[in-house]
Coordinates of C-alpha atoms in Angstrom, one line a residue:
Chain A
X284 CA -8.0 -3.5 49.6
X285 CA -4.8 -5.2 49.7
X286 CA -6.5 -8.5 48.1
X287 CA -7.6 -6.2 45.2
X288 CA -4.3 -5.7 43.7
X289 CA -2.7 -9.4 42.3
X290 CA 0.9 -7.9 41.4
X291 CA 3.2 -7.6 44.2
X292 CA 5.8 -4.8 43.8
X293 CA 8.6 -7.3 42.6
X294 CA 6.5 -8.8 40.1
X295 CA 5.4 -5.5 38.6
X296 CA 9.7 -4.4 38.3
X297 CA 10.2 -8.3 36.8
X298 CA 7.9 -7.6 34.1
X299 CA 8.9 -4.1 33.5
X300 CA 12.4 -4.9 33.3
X301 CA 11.5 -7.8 30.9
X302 CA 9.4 -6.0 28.6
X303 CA 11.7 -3.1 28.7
X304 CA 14.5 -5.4 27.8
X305 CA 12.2 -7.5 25.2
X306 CA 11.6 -3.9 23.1
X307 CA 15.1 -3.0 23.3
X308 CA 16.2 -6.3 21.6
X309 CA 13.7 -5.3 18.9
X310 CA 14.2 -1.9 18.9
X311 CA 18.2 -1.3 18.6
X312 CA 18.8 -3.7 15.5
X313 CA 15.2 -1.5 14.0
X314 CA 17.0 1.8 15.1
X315 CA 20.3 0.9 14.1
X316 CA 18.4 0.6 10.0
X317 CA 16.1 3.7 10.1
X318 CA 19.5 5.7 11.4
X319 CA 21.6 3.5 8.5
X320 CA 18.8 4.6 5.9
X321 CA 18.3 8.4 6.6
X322 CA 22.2 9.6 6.4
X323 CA 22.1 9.9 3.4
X324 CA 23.5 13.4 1.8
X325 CA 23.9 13.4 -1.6
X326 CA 20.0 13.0 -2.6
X327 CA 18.3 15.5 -5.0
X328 CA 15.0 16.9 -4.0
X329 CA 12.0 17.8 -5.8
X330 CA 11.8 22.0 -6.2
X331 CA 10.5 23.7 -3.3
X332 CA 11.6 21.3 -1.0
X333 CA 12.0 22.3 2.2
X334 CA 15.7 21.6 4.2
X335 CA 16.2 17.7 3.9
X336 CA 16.4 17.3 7.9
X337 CA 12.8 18.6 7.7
X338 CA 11.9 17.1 4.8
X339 CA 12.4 13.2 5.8
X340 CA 10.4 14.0 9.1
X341 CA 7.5 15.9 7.3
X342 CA 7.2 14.1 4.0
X343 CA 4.0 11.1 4.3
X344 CA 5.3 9.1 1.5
X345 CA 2.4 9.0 -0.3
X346 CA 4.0 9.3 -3.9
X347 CA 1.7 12.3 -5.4
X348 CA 4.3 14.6 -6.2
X349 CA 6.1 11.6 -8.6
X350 CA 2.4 10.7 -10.0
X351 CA 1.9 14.5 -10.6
X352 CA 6.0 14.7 -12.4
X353 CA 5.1 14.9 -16.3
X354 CA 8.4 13.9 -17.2
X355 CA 8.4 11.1 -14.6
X356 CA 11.5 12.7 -13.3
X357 CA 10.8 12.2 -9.7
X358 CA 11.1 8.6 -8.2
X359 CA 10.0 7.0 -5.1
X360 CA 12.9 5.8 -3.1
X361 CA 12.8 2.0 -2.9
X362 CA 14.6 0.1 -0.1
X363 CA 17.6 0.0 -1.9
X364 CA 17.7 3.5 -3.1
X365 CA 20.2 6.2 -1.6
X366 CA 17.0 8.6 -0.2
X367 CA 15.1 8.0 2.3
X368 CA 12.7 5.2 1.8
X369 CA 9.5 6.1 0.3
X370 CA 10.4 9.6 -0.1
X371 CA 11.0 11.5 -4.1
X372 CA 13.9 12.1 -5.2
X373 CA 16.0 12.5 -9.2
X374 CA 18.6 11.6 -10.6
X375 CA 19.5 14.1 -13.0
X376 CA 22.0 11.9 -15.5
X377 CA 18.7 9.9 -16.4
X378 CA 15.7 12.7 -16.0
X379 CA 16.5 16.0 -15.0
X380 CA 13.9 18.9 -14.2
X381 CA 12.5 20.4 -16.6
X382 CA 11.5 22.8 -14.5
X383 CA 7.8 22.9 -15.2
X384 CA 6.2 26.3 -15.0
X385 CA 3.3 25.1 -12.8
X386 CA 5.2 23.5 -10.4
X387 CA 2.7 20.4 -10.2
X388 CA 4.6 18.3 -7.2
X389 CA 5.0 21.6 -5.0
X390 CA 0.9 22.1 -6.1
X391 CA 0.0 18.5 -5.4
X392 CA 1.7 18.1 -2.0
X393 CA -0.4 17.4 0.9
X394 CA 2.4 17.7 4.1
X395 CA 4.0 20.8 2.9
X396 CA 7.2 19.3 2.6
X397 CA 7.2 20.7 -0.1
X398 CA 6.3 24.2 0.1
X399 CA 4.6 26.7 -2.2
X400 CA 6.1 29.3 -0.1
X401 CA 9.8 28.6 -1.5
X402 CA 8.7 28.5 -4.9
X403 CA 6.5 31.7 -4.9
X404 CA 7.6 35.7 -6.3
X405 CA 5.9 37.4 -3.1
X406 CA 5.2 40.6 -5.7
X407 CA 3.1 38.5 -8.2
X408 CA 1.9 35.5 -5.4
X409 CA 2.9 33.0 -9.3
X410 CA 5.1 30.3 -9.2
X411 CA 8.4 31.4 -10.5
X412 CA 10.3 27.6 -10.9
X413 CA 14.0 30.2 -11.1
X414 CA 13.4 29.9 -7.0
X415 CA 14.1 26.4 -7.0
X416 CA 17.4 25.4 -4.8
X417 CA 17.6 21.6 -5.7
X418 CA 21.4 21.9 -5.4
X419 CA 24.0 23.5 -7.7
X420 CA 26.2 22.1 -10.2
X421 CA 29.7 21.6 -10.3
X422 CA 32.2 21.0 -12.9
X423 CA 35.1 18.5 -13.3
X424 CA 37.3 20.4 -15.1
X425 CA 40.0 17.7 -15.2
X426 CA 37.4 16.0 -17.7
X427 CA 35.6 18.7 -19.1
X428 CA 36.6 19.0 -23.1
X429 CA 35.9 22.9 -22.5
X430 CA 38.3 23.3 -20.0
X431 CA 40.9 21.3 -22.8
X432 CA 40.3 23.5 -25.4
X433 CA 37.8 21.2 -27.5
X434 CA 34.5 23.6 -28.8
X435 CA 31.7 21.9 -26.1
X436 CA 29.2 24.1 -24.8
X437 CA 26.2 21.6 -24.1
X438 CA 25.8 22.1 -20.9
X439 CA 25.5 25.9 -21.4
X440 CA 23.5 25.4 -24.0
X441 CA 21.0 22.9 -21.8
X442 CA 20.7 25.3 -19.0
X443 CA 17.5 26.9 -18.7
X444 CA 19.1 29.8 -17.5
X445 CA 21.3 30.5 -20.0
X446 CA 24.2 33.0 -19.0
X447 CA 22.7 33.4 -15.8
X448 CA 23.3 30.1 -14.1
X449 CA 26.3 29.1 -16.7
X450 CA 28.5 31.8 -18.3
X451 CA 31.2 31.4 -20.8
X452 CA 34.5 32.4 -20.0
X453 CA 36.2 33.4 -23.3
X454 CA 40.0 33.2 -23.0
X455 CA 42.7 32.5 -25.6
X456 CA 44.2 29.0 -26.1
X457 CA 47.9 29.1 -25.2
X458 CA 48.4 25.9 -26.7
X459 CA 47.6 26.8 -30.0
X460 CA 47.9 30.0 -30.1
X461 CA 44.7 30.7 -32.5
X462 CA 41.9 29.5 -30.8
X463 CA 39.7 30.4 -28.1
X464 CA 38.8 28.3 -25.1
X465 CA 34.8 28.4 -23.7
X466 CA 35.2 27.5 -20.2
X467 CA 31.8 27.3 -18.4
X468 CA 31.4 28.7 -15.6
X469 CA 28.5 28.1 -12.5
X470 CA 27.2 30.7 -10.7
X471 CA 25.7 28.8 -7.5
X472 CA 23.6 31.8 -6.2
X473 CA 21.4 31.5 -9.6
X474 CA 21.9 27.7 -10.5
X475 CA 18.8 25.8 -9.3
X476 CA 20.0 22.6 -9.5
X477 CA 17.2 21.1 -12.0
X478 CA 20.6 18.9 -13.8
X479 CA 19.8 19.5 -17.7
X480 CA 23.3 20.2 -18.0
X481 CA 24.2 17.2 -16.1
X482 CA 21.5 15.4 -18.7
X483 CA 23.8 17.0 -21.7
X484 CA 27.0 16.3 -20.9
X485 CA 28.8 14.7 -23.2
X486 CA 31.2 12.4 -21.7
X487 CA 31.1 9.4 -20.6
X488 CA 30.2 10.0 -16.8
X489 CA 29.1 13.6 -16.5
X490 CA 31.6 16.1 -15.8
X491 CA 29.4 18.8 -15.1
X492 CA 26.7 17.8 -12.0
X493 CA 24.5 18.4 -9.9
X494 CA 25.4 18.2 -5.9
X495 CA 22.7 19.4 -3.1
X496 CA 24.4 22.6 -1.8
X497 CA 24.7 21.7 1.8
X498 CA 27.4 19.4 0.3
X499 CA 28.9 21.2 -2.5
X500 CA 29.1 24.7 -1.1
X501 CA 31.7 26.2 1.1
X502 CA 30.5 28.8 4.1
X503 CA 32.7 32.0 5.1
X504 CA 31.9 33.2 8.9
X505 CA 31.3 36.3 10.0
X506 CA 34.9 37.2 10.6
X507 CA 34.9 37.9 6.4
X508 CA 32.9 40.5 5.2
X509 CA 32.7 42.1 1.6
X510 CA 33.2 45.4 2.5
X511 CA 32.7 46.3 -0.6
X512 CA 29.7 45.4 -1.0
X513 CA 27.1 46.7 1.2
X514 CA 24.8 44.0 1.2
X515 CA 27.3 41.5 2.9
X516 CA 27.8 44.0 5.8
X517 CA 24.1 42.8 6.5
X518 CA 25.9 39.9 7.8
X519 CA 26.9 41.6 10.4
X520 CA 23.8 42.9 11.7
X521 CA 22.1 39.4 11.6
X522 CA 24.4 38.4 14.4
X523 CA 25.3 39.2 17.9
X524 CA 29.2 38.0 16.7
X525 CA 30.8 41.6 17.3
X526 CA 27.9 42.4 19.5
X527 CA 27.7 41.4 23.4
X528 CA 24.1 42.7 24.4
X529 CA 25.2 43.4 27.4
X530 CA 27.5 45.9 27.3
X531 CA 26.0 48.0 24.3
X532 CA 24.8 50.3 26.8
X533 CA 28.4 52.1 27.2
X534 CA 30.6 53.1 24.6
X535 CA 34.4 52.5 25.2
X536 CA 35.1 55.7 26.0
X537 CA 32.7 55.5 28.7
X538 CA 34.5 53.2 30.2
X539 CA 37.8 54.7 30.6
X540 CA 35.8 58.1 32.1
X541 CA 34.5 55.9 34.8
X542 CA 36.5 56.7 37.1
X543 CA 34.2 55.7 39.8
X544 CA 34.7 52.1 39.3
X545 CA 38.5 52.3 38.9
X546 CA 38.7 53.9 42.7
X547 CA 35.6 51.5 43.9
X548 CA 37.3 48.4 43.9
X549 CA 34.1 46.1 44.0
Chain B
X42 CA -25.8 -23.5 2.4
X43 CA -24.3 -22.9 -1.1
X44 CA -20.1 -23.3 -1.6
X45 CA -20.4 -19.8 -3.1
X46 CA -22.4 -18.6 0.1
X47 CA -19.4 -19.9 2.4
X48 CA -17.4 -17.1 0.9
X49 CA -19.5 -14.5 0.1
X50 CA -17.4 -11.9 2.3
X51 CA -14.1 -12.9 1.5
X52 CA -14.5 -12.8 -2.4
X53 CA -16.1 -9.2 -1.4
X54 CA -13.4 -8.3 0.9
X55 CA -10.5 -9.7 -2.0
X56 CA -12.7 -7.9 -5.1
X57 CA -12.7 -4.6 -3.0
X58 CA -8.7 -4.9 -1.9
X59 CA -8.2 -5.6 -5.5
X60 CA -10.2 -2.8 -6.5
X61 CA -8.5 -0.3 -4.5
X62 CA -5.1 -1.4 -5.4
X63 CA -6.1 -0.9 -9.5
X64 CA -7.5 2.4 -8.7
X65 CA -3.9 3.6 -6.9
X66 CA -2.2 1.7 -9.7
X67 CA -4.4 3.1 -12.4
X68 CA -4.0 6.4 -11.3
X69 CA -0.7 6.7 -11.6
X70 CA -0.2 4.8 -14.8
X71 CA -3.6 6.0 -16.7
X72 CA -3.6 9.4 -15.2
X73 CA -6.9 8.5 -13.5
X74 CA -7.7 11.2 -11.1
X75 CA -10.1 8.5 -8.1
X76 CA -7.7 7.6 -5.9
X77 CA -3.9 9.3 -6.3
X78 CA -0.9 8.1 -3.9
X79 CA -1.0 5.4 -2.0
X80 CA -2.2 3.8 1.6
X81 CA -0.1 6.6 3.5
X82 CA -2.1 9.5 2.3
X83 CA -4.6 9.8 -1.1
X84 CA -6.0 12.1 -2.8
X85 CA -9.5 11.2 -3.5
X86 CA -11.6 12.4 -6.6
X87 CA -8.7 15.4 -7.3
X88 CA -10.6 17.1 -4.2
X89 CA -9.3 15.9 -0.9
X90 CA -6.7 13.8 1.5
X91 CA -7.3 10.8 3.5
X92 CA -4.4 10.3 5.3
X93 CA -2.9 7.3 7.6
X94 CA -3.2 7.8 11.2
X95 CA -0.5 5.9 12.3
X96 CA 1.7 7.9 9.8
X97 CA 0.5 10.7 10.6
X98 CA 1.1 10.6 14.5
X99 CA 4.8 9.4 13.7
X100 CA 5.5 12.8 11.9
X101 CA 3.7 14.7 14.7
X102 CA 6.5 12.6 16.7
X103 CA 8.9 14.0 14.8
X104 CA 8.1 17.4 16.0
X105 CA 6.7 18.6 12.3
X106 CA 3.2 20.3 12.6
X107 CA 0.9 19.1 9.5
X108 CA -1.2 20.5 7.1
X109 CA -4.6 21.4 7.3
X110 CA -5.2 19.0 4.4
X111 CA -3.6 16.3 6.4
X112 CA -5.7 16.9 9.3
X113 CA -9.3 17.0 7.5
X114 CA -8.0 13.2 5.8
X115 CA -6.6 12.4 9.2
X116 CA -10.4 13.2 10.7
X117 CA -12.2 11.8 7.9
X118 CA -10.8 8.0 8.7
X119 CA -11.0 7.8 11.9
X120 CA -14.5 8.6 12.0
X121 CA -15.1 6.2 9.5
X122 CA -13.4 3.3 11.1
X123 CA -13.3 4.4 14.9
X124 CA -17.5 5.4 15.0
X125 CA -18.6 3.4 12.4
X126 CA -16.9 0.0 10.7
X127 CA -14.4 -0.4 13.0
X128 CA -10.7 -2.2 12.6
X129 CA -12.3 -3.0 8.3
X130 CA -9.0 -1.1 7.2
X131 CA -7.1 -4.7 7.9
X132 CA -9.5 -6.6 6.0
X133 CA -10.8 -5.0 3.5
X134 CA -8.7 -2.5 2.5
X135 CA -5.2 -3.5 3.8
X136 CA -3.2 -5.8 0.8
X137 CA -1.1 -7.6 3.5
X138 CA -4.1 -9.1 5.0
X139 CA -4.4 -11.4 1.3
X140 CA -0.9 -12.3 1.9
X141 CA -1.7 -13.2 5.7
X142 CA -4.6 -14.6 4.6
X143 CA -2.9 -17.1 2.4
X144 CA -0.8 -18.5 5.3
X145 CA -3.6 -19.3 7.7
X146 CA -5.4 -20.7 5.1
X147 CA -2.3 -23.2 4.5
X148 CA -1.6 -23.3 8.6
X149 CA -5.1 -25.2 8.5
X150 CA -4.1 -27.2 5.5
X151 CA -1.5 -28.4 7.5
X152 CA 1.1 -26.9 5.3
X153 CA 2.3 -24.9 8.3
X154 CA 5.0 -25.2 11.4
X155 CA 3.9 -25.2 15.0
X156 CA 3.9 -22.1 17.0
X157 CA 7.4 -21.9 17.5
X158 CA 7.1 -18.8 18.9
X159 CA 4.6 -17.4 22.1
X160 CA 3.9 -13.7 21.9
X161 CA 1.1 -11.8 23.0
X162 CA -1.3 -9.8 21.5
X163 CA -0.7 -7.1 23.0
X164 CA 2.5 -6.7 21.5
X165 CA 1.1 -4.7 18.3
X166 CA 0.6 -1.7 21.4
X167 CA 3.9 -1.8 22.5
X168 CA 5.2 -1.8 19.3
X169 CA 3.0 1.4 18.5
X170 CA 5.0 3.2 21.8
X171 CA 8.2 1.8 20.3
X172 CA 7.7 3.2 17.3
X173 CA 6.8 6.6 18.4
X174 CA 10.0 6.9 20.8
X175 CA 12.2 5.6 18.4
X176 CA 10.7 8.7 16.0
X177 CA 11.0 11.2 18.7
X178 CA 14.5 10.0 19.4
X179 CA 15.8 9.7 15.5
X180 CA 13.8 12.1 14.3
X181 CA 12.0 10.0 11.0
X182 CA 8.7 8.1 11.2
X183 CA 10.7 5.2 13.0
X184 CA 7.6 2.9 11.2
X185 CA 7.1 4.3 8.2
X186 CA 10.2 3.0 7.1
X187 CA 9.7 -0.5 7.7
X188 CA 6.3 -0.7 7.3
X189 CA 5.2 -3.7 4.6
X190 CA 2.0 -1.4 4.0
X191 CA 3.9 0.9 2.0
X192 CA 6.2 -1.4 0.7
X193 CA 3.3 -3.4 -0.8
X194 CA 1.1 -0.7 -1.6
X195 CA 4.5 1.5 -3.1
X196 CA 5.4 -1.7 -5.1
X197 CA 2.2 -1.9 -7.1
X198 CA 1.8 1.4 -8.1
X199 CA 5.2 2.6 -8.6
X200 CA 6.9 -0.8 -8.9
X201 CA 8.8 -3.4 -6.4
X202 CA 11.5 -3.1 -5.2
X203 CA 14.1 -5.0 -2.6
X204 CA 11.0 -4.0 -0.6
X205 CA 8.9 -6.6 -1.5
X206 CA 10.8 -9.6 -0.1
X207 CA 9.6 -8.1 3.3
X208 CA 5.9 -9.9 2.3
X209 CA 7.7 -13.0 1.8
X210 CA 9.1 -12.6 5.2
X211 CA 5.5 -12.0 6.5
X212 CA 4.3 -15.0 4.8
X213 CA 6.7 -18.0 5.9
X214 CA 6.7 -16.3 9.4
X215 CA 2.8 -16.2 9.4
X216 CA 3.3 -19.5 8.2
X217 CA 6.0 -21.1 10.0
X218 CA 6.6 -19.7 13.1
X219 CA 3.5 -17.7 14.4
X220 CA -0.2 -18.3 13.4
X221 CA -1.7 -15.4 12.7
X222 CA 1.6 -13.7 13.2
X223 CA 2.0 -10.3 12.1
X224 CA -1.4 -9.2 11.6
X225 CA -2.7 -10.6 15.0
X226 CA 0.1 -9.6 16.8
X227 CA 2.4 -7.4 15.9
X228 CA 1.3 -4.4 13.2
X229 CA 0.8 -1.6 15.0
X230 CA -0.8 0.3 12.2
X231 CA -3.7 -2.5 13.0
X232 CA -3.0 -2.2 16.3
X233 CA -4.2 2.0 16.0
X234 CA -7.7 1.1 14.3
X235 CA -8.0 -1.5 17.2
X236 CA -7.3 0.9 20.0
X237 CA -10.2 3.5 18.0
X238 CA -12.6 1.0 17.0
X239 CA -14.1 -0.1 20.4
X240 CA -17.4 1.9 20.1
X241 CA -17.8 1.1 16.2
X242 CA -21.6 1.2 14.8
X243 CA -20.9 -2.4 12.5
X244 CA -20.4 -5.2 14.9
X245 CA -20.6 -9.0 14.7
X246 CA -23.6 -10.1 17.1
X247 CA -23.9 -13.9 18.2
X248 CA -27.0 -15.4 18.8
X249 CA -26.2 -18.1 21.7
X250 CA -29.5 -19.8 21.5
X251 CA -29.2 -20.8 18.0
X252 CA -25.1 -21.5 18.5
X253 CA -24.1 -25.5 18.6
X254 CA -20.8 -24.5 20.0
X255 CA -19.1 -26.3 17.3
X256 CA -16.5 -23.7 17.3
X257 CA -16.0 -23.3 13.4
X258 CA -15.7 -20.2 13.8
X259 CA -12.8 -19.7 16.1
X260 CA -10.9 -22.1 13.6
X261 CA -11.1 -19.6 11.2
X262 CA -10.9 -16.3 13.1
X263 CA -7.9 -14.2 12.8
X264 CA -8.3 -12.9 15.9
X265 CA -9.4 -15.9 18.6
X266 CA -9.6 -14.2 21.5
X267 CA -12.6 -11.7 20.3
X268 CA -14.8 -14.9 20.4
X269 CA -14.4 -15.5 23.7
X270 CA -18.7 -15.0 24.2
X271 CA -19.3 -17.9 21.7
X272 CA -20.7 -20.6 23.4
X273 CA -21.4 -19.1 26.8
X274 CA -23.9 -16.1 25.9
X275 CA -25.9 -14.2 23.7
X276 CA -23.9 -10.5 22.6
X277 CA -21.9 -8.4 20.4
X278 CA -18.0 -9.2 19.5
X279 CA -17.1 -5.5 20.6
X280 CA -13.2 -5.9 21.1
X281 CA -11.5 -3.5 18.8
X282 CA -9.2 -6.5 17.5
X283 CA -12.6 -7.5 15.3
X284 CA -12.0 -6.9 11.7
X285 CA -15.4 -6.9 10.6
X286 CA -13.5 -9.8 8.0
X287 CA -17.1 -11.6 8.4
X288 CA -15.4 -15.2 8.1
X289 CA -17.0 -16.8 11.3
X290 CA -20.1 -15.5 10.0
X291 CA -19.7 -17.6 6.6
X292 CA -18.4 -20.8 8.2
X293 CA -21.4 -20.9 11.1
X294 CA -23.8 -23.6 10.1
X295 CA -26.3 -22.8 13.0
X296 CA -26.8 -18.8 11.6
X297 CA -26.3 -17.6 15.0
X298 CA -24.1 -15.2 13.7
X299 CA -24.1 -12.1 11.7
X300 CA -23.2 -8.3 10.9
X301 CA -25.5 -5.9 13.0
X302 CA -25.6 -2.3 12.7
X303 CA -26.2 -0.4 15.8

């Protein structure tokens, strides 16, 4: 039996060892560029696309979604592009979304990265594009000739949801004295992200654009609540913040009746 | 036997990698609807997914559950190579192998360095449990992102990019430092269809009583080591690391080689 096996027991830690060491060297300098290549946070994503973390382990790379975009909005991230290798991305400055009614890169995607599910009305099971969260813009309004005083309103004019997803704020110029400023303004719950307003700005380097909302969007905890509004009290409910499960049982009150375990001192 | 004869598989093999890369390219620029997307995962005819293997084990890595879509085009190719023409993908379908190709062809020229380099063959498998540890631990198809497949595939069809100096890479090291370098030793993606193709139907069978064990054959063999019956006996080259590429069967003078179906 003994003859049978050739590698003694040093041997067998030698070449493990070795190896082991051997895929490190190739596999730290190869780790250290897939890490270097997927932090990357400021990347727009086609609509229905599902959170980015997610969506750079799901997505196959197989380009259909950019074949299928009719306004060859959607790109294929090259080495040297800020997404993801291989995965689709736009850059709204040079294409924006036009926000096709039939969705075709949510339809033609094989991996359900991007999903049908985020881009559906559940009452009428039809695409409804308004669900797409691409990100939300953001204005400059250091550089926006709106916010001087100067009659611009292409980007509210662009927008696809007009005085939904931009609004004009009327408001007398001061500086004049007999004019009116029209100061857009975003509101992120409805703004998709699709970046036609980004696409009709008219200065030099957009002042209005779009930003994916994980980056551009603030969060308030739990300790905030609009009280006044009774849908933010929901909130509440959806977490255990004021609520330790373990003592729900007894009120406070409760408590200071029990005598029994003021005396039993346990 | 004719010149023309001596190459009757490899102008095949090069018309149909050709081919496919004009129908990927096609479709996207033409709107033709045969073969949409590229190597990863296609969609075929506007009906249904084939989809890499290799790929699509790295994103079950990550921890993502796939499509039912995925799955079926997952199914679909490994039956086709793993029970019936076995590790083909790399020759006849895979557009690095022309490239690869190219620098054995010049290796024998003499245009090449000496093997500067000793690695086994084997590496390809470690490489494939390298990969997939590296995707468990950072969380993105660890290969995917490096892998000269796509970049060449992605390149044609939706144009090149930094990308594409990766080939060159492969080239001069196929040339210059390793024969048979990347594909013969190192791309796991080749490395998967080896590991399912053991039991494929096509096979190359060798005819010892008509061989002169001139040994042509392992000149021009990407993959030496799958010959090792040539010479000694009668039998089939079963080794998964067989492309079915068919060029020892061009360059034998005796016939004692050819494809056999069974």
């Amino acid at each position: 039996m003994q003859n049978k096996s050739k590698i003694s027991r040093s041997d067998l830690l030698k070449g493990l060892v070795k190896n082991g060491g051997l895929m490190m060297l190739g596999g730290l300098p190869w780790a250290a560029y897939v890490e270097e290549n997927k932090e990357e946070e400021f990347v727009l994503r086609p609509p229905g696309a599902i959170k980015e973390d997610d969506f750079i382990k799901s997505c196959i790379k197989c380009g259909i979604c950019v074949e299928e975009c009719p306004y060859d909005t959607l790109k294929l991230a090259k080495a040297s592009d800020d997404a993801l290798t291989g995965t689709p991305f736009f850059t709204p400055r040079e294409i924006p979304c036009y926000m096709c009614t039939d969705i075709p890169c949510v339809e033609a995607c094989p991996t359900n990265s991007l999903l049908k599910d985020l881009v559906i009305d559940k009452e009428s099971d039809k695409y409804n594009i308004n669900k797409a969260d691409m990100g939300v813009a953001v204005i400059d309004q250091n550089n926006c000739l709106a916010y001087w005083g100067i009659r611009c309103d292409a980007c509210y004019r662009a927008c696809p949801l007009m005085d939904e997803a931009i609004t004009l704020d009327v408001k007398r110029n001061e500086r004049t004295g007999k004019h009116a400023m029209m100061k857009p303004i975003i509101n992120p719950d409805v703004c998709t992200g699709c970046g036609m307003c980004e696409h009709a700005c008219i200065t030099e380097k957009a002042a209005i654009f779009v930003l994916p909302k994980e980056k551009a969007l603030g969060k308030v905890n739990n300790d905030y609540i609009k009280g006044w509004e009774s849908e933010d009290e929901n909130r509440i409910d959806s977490t255990n913040f004021y609520i330790d499960k373990n003592k729900v049982d007894k009120s406070t009150l409760d408590y200071l009746n029990d005598t029994e375990s003021l005396l039993n001192d346990e | 036997m004719s010149k023309i004869g001596n190459y009757k598989f490899l102008v095949l093999r090069r018309i149909v990698q050709i081919c496919i890369l004009l129908l990927f390219w096609g479709t996207n620029h033409f709107g033709w609807t045969v073969l949409k997307g590229n190597l990863s995962s296609a969609k075929v005819l506007d009906r249904f997914y084939l989809a890499d293997p290799f790929a699509v084990l790295q994103i079950l890595a990550t921890g993502t559950i796939v499509s039912f879509d995925i799955i079926i085009g997952v199914v679909i190719v490994v039956i086709f190579y793993g029970l019936f023409v076995g590790r083909s993908f790399c020759s006849w379908v895979c557009p690095v192998n022309i490239v690869t190709d190219m620098a054995a062809y010049l290796r024998r020229k003499g245009l090449g360095g000496n093997k500067y380099l000793k690695l086994t063959r084997s590496a390809r498998y470690y490489i494939i449990i390298l990969s997939l540890i590296m995707t468990v631990i950072l969380g993105v198809a660890a290969y995917e992102i490096i892998n000269p497949i796509g970049f060449v595939v992605r390149g044609v069809v939706f144009g090149f990019g930094i990308g594409g100096t990766l080939l060159l890479v492969i080239f001069l090291f196929d040339l210059l430092v390793l024969k048979n370098g990347f594909c013969g030793h190192l791309c796991p993606v080749g490395g998967l269809y080896s590991l399912i193709s053991r039991y494929r139907l096509l096979k190359v069978r060798l005819d010892n009583d008509k061989c002169s064990s001139c040994m042509d054959c392992k000149v021009v063999c990407p993959e030496v080591q799958v010959l090792g019956i040539v010479g000694k006996k009668s039998g089939n080259i079963s080794q998964g690391e067989c492309t079915n590429c068919g060029r020892c069967i061009e360059v034998c003078e005796d016939k004692a080689l050819r494809f056999k179906l069974f």
